[in-house]
Protein backbone atom coordinates (compact mmCIF):
# COMPACT_ATOMS: atom_id res chain seq x y z
CA UNK A 1 124.22 136.04 -216.01
CA UNK A 2 124.24 137.91 -219.84
CA UNK A 3 122.64 134.24 -221.98
CA UNK A 4 120.04 134.22 -219.18
CA UNK A 5 119.32 137.64 -219.00
CA UNK A 6 119.05 137.99 -222.58
CA UNK A 7 117.23 134.60 -222.00
CA UNK A 8 114.71 136.31 -219.97
CA UNK A 9 114.52 138.80 -222.90
CA UNK A 10 113.17 136.15 -225.41
CA UNK A 11 109.45 135.71 -223.99
CA UNK A 12 108.90 139.42 -222.74
CA UNK A 13 109.67 140.65 -226.88
CA UNK A 14 107.04 137.78 -228.14
CA UNK A 15 104.63 138.52 -225.66
CA UNK A 16 104.65 142.02 -227.42
CA UNK A 17 104.94 141.22 -230.72
CA UNK A 18 101.66 139.05 -230.14
CA UNK A 19 99.85 141.89 -228.65
CA UNK A 20 99.79 143.29 -232.20
CA UNK A 21 96.98 140.12 -232.61
CA UNK A 22 94.32 141.59 -229.92
CA UNK A 23 94.61 144.86 -230.85
CA UNK A 24 94.36 144.17 -234.93
CA UNK A 25 91.04 141.87 -233.93
CA UNK A 26 89.36 145.12 -232.01
CA UNK A 27 89.83 147.37 -234.36
CA UNK A 28 88.94 144.59 -237.37
CA UNK A 29 85.91 143.89 -235.35
CA UNK A 30 84.96 147.92 -234.89
CA UNK A 31 86.01 149.14 -237.84
CA UNK A 32 83.33 146.40 -239.75
CA UNK A 33 80.24 147.17 -236.81
CA UNK A 34 80.45 150.16 -237.55
CA UNK A 35 80.24 149.99 -241.36
CA UNK A 36 77.53 147.15 -240.58
CA UNK A 37 74.24 146.98 -241.16
CA UNK A 38 72.05 148.67 -238.36
CA UNK A 39 70.68 144.60 -237.78
CA UNK A 40 74.22 143.20 -237.91
CA UNK A 41 76.04 143.46 -234.86
CA UNK A 42 79.53 142.34 -234.32
CA UNK A 43 80.06 144.20 -230.55
CA UNK A 44 80.19 140.26 -229.04
CA UNK A 45 83.00 139.20 -230.92
CA UNK A 46 84.97 142.15 -228.87
CA UNK A 47 85.43 139.30 -225.80
CA UNK A 48 87.78 137.02 -227.76
CA UNK A 49 91.00 139.60 -228.07
CA UNK A 50 90.62 139.19 -223.82
CA UNK A 51 90.22 135.82 -223.78
CA UNK A 52 93.30 134.96 -226.05
CA UNK A 53 95.58 137.39 -224.51
CA UNK A 54 96.35 134.93 -221.92
CA UNK A 55 98.19 132.39 -223.68
CA UNK A 56 100.89 135.26 -224.17
CA UNK A 57 100.50 137.94 -221.42
CA UNK A 58 99.78 139.05 -217.70
CA UNK A 59 97.74 140.86 -215.49
CA UNK A 60 99.14 144.21 -216.63
CA UNK A 61 98.94 143.38 -220.92
CA UNK A 62 94.96 141.44 -220.07
CA UNK A 63 93.84 144.16 -218.33
CA UNK A 64 94.70 146.61 -220.86
CA UNK A 65 93.28 144.41 -223.82
CA UNK A 66 90.21 144.52 -221.97
CA UNK A 67 90.24 148.24 -221.55
CA UNK A 68 90.68 148.65 -225.27
CA UNK A 69 88.47 146.45 -225.92
CA UNK A 70 85.59 148.07 -223.68
CA UNK A 71 85.96 151.69 -225.12
CA UNK A 72 85.76 150.09 -229.34
CA UNK A 73 82.35 148.38 -227.57
CA UNK A 74 81.78 152.00 -226.16
CA UNK A 75 82.65 153.82 -229.59
CA UNK A 76 80.92 151.46 -231.82
CA UNK A 77 77.90 152.42 -229.57
CA UNK A 78 78.70 156.29 -230.06
CA UNK A 79 78.88 156.42 -232.89
CA UNK A 80 76.24 154.06 -234.01
CA UNK A 81 73.20 155.66 -232.04
CA UNK A 82 74.80 158.68 -231.61
CA UNK A 83 71.23 159.97 -230.88
CA UNK A 84 70.65 157.22 -227.37
CA UNK A 85 74.13 158.06 -226.43
CA UNK A 86 73.81 154.23 -225.81
CA UNK A 87 71.57 151.88 -226.11
CA UNK A 88 70.83 148.87 -223.64
CA UNK A 89 72.03 146.61 -226.20
CA UNK A 90 75.43 148.13 -225.76
CA UNK A 91 75.18 148.86 -222.46
CA UNK A 92 74.68 145.28 -221.72
CA UNK A 93 77.65 144.32 -223.96
CA UNK A 94 80.17 146.74 -222.14
CA UNK A 95 79.15 145.19 -218.80
CA UNK A 96 79.71 141.66 -220.26
CA UNK A 97 83.41 142.66 -221.43
CA UNK A 98 84.02 144.77 -218.00
CA UNK A 99 83.17 141.38 -216.34
CA UNK A 100 84.79 139.60 -218.68
CA UNK A 101 88.51 141.59 -218.72
CA UNK A 102 88.07 141.52 -215.03
CA UNK A 103 87.49 137.29 -214.39
CA UNK A 104 90.51 137.20 -216.65
CA UNK A 105 93.03 139.44 -215.02
CA UNK A 106 92.20 138.16 -211.72
CA UNK A 107 92.85 134.11 -213.71
CA UNK A 108 96.38 135.73 -214.79
CA UNK A 109 97.28 136.83 -211.08
CA UNK A 110 96.62 133.53 -209.78
CA UNK A 111 98.55 132.04 -212.63
CA UNK A 112 101.64 134.29 -211.55
CA UNK A 113 101.78 133.28 -208.88
CA UNK A 114 101.38 129.50 -208.85
CA UNK A 115 104.15 130.07 -211.13
CA UNK A 116 106.10 131.31 -208.81
CA UNK A 117 105.55 128.91 -206.28
CA UNK A 118 106.76 126.26 -208.66
CA UNK A 119 109.57 127.82 -210.20
CA UNK A 120 110.67 128.55 -206.34
CA UNK A 121 109.32 124.61 -205.87
CA UNK A 122 112.34 123.24 -207.96
CA UNK A 123 114.97 125.63 -207.15
CA UNK A 124 114.50 123.89 -204.07
CA UNK A 125 114.32 120.37 -206.30
CA UNK A 126 117.83 121.29 -208.01
CA UNK A 127 119.66 122.57 -204.56
CA UNK A 128 118.80 119.69 -203.09
CA UNK A 129 119.79 117.35 -206.35
CA UNK A 130 123.76 119.47 -206.42
CA UNK A 131 123.71 118.38 -201.79
CA UNK A 132 122.02 115.06 -201.89
CA UNK A 133 123.28 114.16 -205.42
CA UNK A 134 125.60 115.69 -206.52
CA UNK A 135 126.99 114.87 -210.79
CA UNK A 136 130.36 112.48 -210.22
CA UNK A 137 133.66 114.38 -210.89
CA UNK A 138 133.89 114.14 -214.72
CA UNK A 139 137.72 112.69 -213.92
CA UNK A 140 138.39 110.27 -210.61
CA UNK A 141 142.03 109.21 -211.18
CA UNK A 142 143.11 107.06 -214.21
CA UNK A 143 139.53 106.40 -214.74
CA UNK A 144 136.65 109.63 -216.93
CA UNK A 145 133.63 109.09 -215.30
CA UNK A 146 129.76 110.45 -216.85
CA UNK A 147 126.51 110.11 -215.18
CA UNK A 148 122.69 110.72 -215.76
CA UNK A 149 119.45 111.08 -214.09
CA UNK A 150 116.33 110.75 -214.78
CA UNK A 151 113.56 111.32 -213.06
CA UNK A 152 109.90 109.93 -213.54
CA UNK A 153 108.23 113.06 -212.08
CA UNK A 154 108.02 116.29 -213.92
CA UNK A 155 108.90 118.20 -211.14
CA UNK A 156 110.99 116.66 -209.53
CA UNK A 157 115.22 117.11 -210.31
CA UNK A 158 115.59 113.57 -207.49
CA UNK A 159 114.49 110.02 -205.77
CA UNK A 160 115.50 107.72 -205.01
CA UNK A 161 118.18 105.96 -207.18
CA UNK A 162 121.64 106.76 -206.19
CA UNK A 163 124.98 106.90 -206.86
CA UNK A 164 128.50 107.77 -205.28
CA UNK A 165 132.74 107.88 -205.55
CA UNK A 166 135.20 107.93 -203.03
CA UNK A 167 138.80 107.82 -204.28
CA UNK A 168 140.70 104.77 -201.66
CA UNK A 169 145.18 104.70 -200.83
CA UNK A 170 144.90 102.10 -203.90
CA UNK A 171 141.61 103.06 -206.36
CA UNK A 172 138.27 104.32 -206.53
CA UNK A 173 135.06 102.74 -205.20
CA UNK A 174 131.57 103.49 -206.54
CA UNK A 175 127.91 102.79 -205.34
CA UNK A 176 124.79 102.50 -207.54
CA UNK A 177 121.41 101.79 -205.97
CA UNK A 178 118.19 101.77 -206.10
CA UNK A 179 115.91 102.78 -202.35
CA UNK A 180 112.41 100.59 -202.60
CA UNK A 181 109.58 102.97 -202.62
CA UNK A 182 108.95 106.79 -204.18
CA UNK A 183 108.63 110.37 -203.32
CA UNK A 184 110.57 112.05 -200.15
CA UNK A 185 110.77 108.83 -198.35
CA UNK A 186 113.37 107.61 -200.72
CA UNK A 187 115.18 110.25 -201.26
CA UNK A 188 116.13 111.07 -197.59
CA UNK A 189 116.91 106.43 -197.62
CA UNK A 190 119.31 107.44 -200.27
CA UNK A 191 120.82 110.68 -198.49
CA UNK A 192 121.50 108.03 -195.49
CA UNK A 193 122.86 105.58 -197.63
CA UNK A 194 125.00 107.62 -199.67
CA UNK A 195 126.32 109.86 -196.59
CA UNK A 196 127.49 106.46 -195.02
CA UNK A 197 128.79 105.67 -197.85
CA UNK A 198 131.10 108.52 -198.00
CA UNK A 199 132.22 108.42 -194.38
CA UNK A 200 133.26 104.98 -194.95
CA UNK A 201 134.35 104.06 -198.26
CA UNK A 202 137.61 106.18 -197.71
CA UNK A 203 138.75 103.67 -194.62
CA UNK A 204 141.50 101.49 -195.54
CA UNK A 205 138.48 98.16 -195.14
CA UNK A 206 137.97 95.08 -197.95
CA UNK A 207 135.25 95.22 -199.84
CA UNK A 208 133.60 92.86 -197.81
CA UNK A 209 133.02 95.10 -195.02
CA UNK A 210 132.13 98.10 -196.13
CA UNK A 211 129.31 96.26 -197.30
CA UNK A 212 128.48 94.72 -194.11
CA UNK A 213 128.91 98.86 -192.79
CA UNK A 214 126.49 99.59 -195.43
CA UNK A 215 124.06 97.45 -194.61
CA UNK A 216 124.25 98.39 -191.09
CA UNK A 217 124.15 101.76 -191.62
CA UNK A 218 120.75 101.73 -193.77
CA UNK A 219 119.14 99.34 -190.84
CA UNK A 220 119.75 101.13 -188.00
CA UNK A 221 119.58 104.70 -189.92
CA UNK A 222 116.08 104.07 -191.28
CA UNK A 223 114.05 102.69 -188.36
CA UNK A 224 111.33 103.76 -187.07
CA UNK A 225 111.54 105.20 -183.59
CA UNK A 226 111.23 102.48 -181.42
CA UNK A 227 111.11 99.91 -182.85
CA UNK A 228 114.37 97.07 -181.57
CA UNK A 229 115.07 95.58 -184.61
CA UNK A 230 115.38 95.75 -188.77
CA UNK A 231 112.46 93.17 -190.68
CA UNK A 232 113.67 94.44 -194.02
CA UNK A 233 110.24 97.06 -193.94
CA UNK A 234 113.27 99.08 -196.62
CA UNK A 235 115.74 97.93 -197.89
CA UNK A 236 118.17 99.29 -201.01
CA UNK A 237 119.55 97.20 -203.78
CA UNK A 238 122.99 98.51 -204.94
CA UNK A 239 126.28 97.11 -206.42
CA UNK A 240 129.65 98.21 -205.00
CA UNK A 241 132.97 97.95 -206.97
CA UNK A 242 136.41 98.32 -206.52
CA UNK A 243 137.79 99.68 -209.13
CA UNK A 244 141.94 99.30 -208.97
CA UNK A 245 144.59 102.43 -210.61
CA UNK A 246 146.13 99.71 -212.04
CA UNK A 247 145.39 97.00 -214.13
CA UNK A 248 144.14 94.38 -212.44
CA UNK A 249 140.23 93.13 -211.61
CA UNK A 250 137.14 95.27 -211.25
CA UNK A 251 135.99 93.67 -207.22
CA UNK A 252 132.05 93.77 -206.82
CA UNK A 253 129.47 92.80 -203.95
CA UNK A 254 126.38 92.74 -206.41
CA UNK A 255 123.15 93.94 -203.57
CA UNK A 256 120.47 92.74 -205.40
CA UNK A 257 120.99 95.44 -208.32
CA UNK A 258 121.03 94.39 -212.03
CA UNK A 259 124.70 93.85 -213.23
CA UNK A 260 127.08 96.21 -214.74
CA UNK A 261 127.68 95.72 -218.30
CA UNK A 262 131.26 96.48 -219.81
CA UNK A 263 131.21 97.59 -223.71
CA UNK A 264 134.36 96.91 -225.45
CA UNK A 265 134.65 97.14 -229.03
CA UNK A 266 131.18 97.42 -229.38
CA UNK A 267 130.25 94.12 -227.80
CA UNK A 268 128.68 93.97 -224.43
CA UNK A 269 129.08 91.69 -221.48
CA UNK A 270 126.54 91.09 -218.17
CA UNK A 271 129.30 90.90 -215.09
CA UNK A 272 126.61 88.90 -213.76
CA UNK A 273 127.68 87.82 -209.57
CA UNK A 274 127.69 84.51 -208.97
CA UNK A 275 127.43 84.73 -205.61
CA UNK A 276 124.61 87.73 -204.67
CA UNK A 277 124.04 89.13 -201.81
CA UNK A 278 120.71 89.85 -200.14
CA UNK A 279 119.47 94.02 -200.73
CA UNK A 280 121.21 96.28 -198.04
CA UNK A 281 118.93 96.55 -195.19
CA UNK A 282 118.06 93.02 -195.27
CA UNK A 283 121.23 91.77 -194.20
CA UNK A 284 119.79 90.75 -190.21
CA UNK A 285 117.55 88.55 -191.97
CA UNK A 286 119.93 86.89 -193.91
CA UNK A 287 122.91 87.01 -192.06
CA UNK A 288 125.20 86.76 -195.75
CA UNK A 289 128.44 86.62 -196.25
CA UNK A 290 129.27 88.79 -198.84
CA UNK A 291 131.18 87.01 -201.32
CA UNK A 292 133.21 89.64 -203.75
CA UNK A 293 132.92 88.22 -207.13
CA UNK A 294 135.95 89.92 -210.08
CA UNK A 295 135.54 91.12 -214.07
CA UNK A 296 138.38 92.64 -216.59
CA UNK A 297 137.84 96.03 -217.00
CA UNK A 298 140.50 97.41 -219.14
CA UNK A 299 141.61 100.74 -220.76
CA UNK A 300 139.37 101.06 -223.66
CA UNK A 301 136.68 99.64 -221.54
CA UNK A 302 133.66 101.35 -221.30
CA UNK A 303 132.06 100.36 -218.25
CA UNK A 304 128.09 100.92 -217.18
CA UNK A 305 126.61 101.10 -213.79
CA UNK A 306 122.30 101.09 -213.98
CA UNK A 307 119.52 101.53 -212.10
CA UNK A 308 116.58 99.31 -212.56
CA UNK A 309 114.22 101.92 -213.78
CA UNK A 310 116.07 101.43 -216.91
CA UNK A 311 116.29 97.59 -217.80
CA UNK A 312 112.02 98.22 -217.11
CA UNK A 313 111.54 101.29 -219.27
CA UNK A 314 108.58 100.05 -221.36
CA UNK A 315 107.36 101.21 -225.00
CA UNK A 316 103.93 101.37 -225.89
CA UNK A 317 104.00 97.93 -226.54
CA UNK A 318 105.10 96.64 -222.87
CA UNK A 319 108.50 95.53 -224.26
CA UNK A 320 111.03 96.33 -222.12
CA UNK A 321 114.39 98.30 -222.66
CA UNK A 322 116.85 95.78 -224.15
CA UNK A 323 119.88 97.01 -222.91
CA UNK A 324 122.61 95.08 -224.08
CA UNK A 325 120.58 94.53 -227.66
CA UNK A 326 120.57 98.03 -227.96
CA UNK A 327 124.18 99.17 -226.89
CA UNK A 328 125.55 96.53 -229.22
CA UNK A 329 127.41 97.86 -232.17
CA UNK A 330 127.91 101.31 -230.17
CA UNK A 331 131.49 102.27 -230.80
CA UNK A 332 131.31 106.05 -228.85
CA UNK A 333 133.41 104.80 -225.47
CA UNK A 334 133.66 108.54 -224.70
CA UNK A 335 131.20 108.88 -221.35
CA UNK A 336 129.20 111.90 -221.82
CA UNK A 337 129.37 111.72 -225.39
CA UNK A 338 128.10 107.95 -224.72
CA UNK A 339 125.29 108.93 -221.77
CA UNK A 340 124.15 111.51 -224.38
CA UNK A 341 123.65 108.95 -226.97
CA UNK A 342 121.94 106.48 -224.45
CA UNK A 343 118.89 109.23 -223.29
CA UNK A 344 117.80 110.14 -226.61
CA UNK A 345 117.84 105.84 -227.67
CA UNK A 346 115.91 105.55 -224.20
CA UNK A 347 113.41 108.13 -223.96
CA UNK A 348 113.01 107.45 -227.18
CA UNK A 349 112.36 103.26 -226.82
CA UNK A 350 109.35 105.18 -224.11
CA UNK A 351 107.33 107.88 -225.85
CA UNK A 352 109.59 110.37 -224.21
CA UNK A 353 108.20 109.75 -220.93
CA UNK A 354 109.84 107.59 -217.48
CA UNK A 355 107.68 105.28 -215.73
CA UNK A 356 110.02 105.10 -213.27
CA UNK A 357 113.64 107.29 -212.06
CA UNK A 358 116.92 105.53 -214.10
CA UNK A 359 120.19 106.41 -213.50
CA UNK A 360 123.33 105.27 -215.08
CA UNK A 361 127.40 105.96 -215.09
CA UNK A 362 129.71 105.47 -218.03
CA UNK A 363 133.26 104.77 -216.62
CA UNK A 364 135.92 104.32 -219.12
CA UNK A 365 139.60 103.59 -218.02
CA UNK A 366 141.69 106.34 -219.69
CA UNK A 367 145.76 104.53 -218.90
CA UNK A 368 146.93 102.66 -216.15
CA UNK A 369 149.38 105.02 -214.27
CA UNK A 370 153.11 104.91 -213.77
CA UNK A 371 155.04 104.16 -210.20
């Protein structure tokens, strides 16, 4: 809380410091205008003071500067035309300053209202992310885990990419997936799959049985009211992995999703599925038998799971992000540090902005547990 309050005080202090600029401008223009020859009028320059104030100030600050500008223009008129009190020229300039100042105050009021609404939207978005897609635990059994989510939408915190983890009696099950489509519909679809995974992943079912259950859940849960069948209107690509606590091969069912990568001593190896399955939600069309692939994942290795927002990220020339090529030689095997390095490299490749959501999970096996 003290740090947050200090962060709020800093913009306020900066605004008070910048307030000296329009006030100094009003004083300078007023003095020069009073001392200038009668045929030179600098009063119209006073409008610049309230015009620049919205850059750092709110309605009250803008109103204060506008009032000072009006007072300065009135003072200039009284000093330069003491016999006529105020000429028609000075009266017109005063009226113009009042209109401009009032317009700027109204603009600042609407701007602050919009900023509050945007802050509320961000708060709701962050709350939805914590509920639908909470960060993975840093430690799951013998695994150290880090997760990263980069939303393509500037004001969004969550989209159609998803990941989850669940403990079983003998290991850890991981899910990473990508929902077809974007927007709130994709968020809703992602929430449905994550809920089904969290319910079923703990059961003592085989990996193939789990994937079959998830496919049926996607098909039936995402079906429109009144429909009697699932025709693949909505589907989710996914990788579902079972990582044993003890030394052993990782089991995987790949449902149309980019393959994981194992980084060992700076050398990445892509774990392509020999028997890929259709995306979740299309099982009723293909009636697949879910074949379980496997690969070695040893202590000290780094396992990378990701969505296609990573590999399909383009630079200014349209070149896709070459994941395996870019991480070759990376010896950082701490999951958090690795994802920090990866985030900077990916955003540098795309010039700071992604066109699609991207998610990545980094997993390191620390040691084999004892009996």
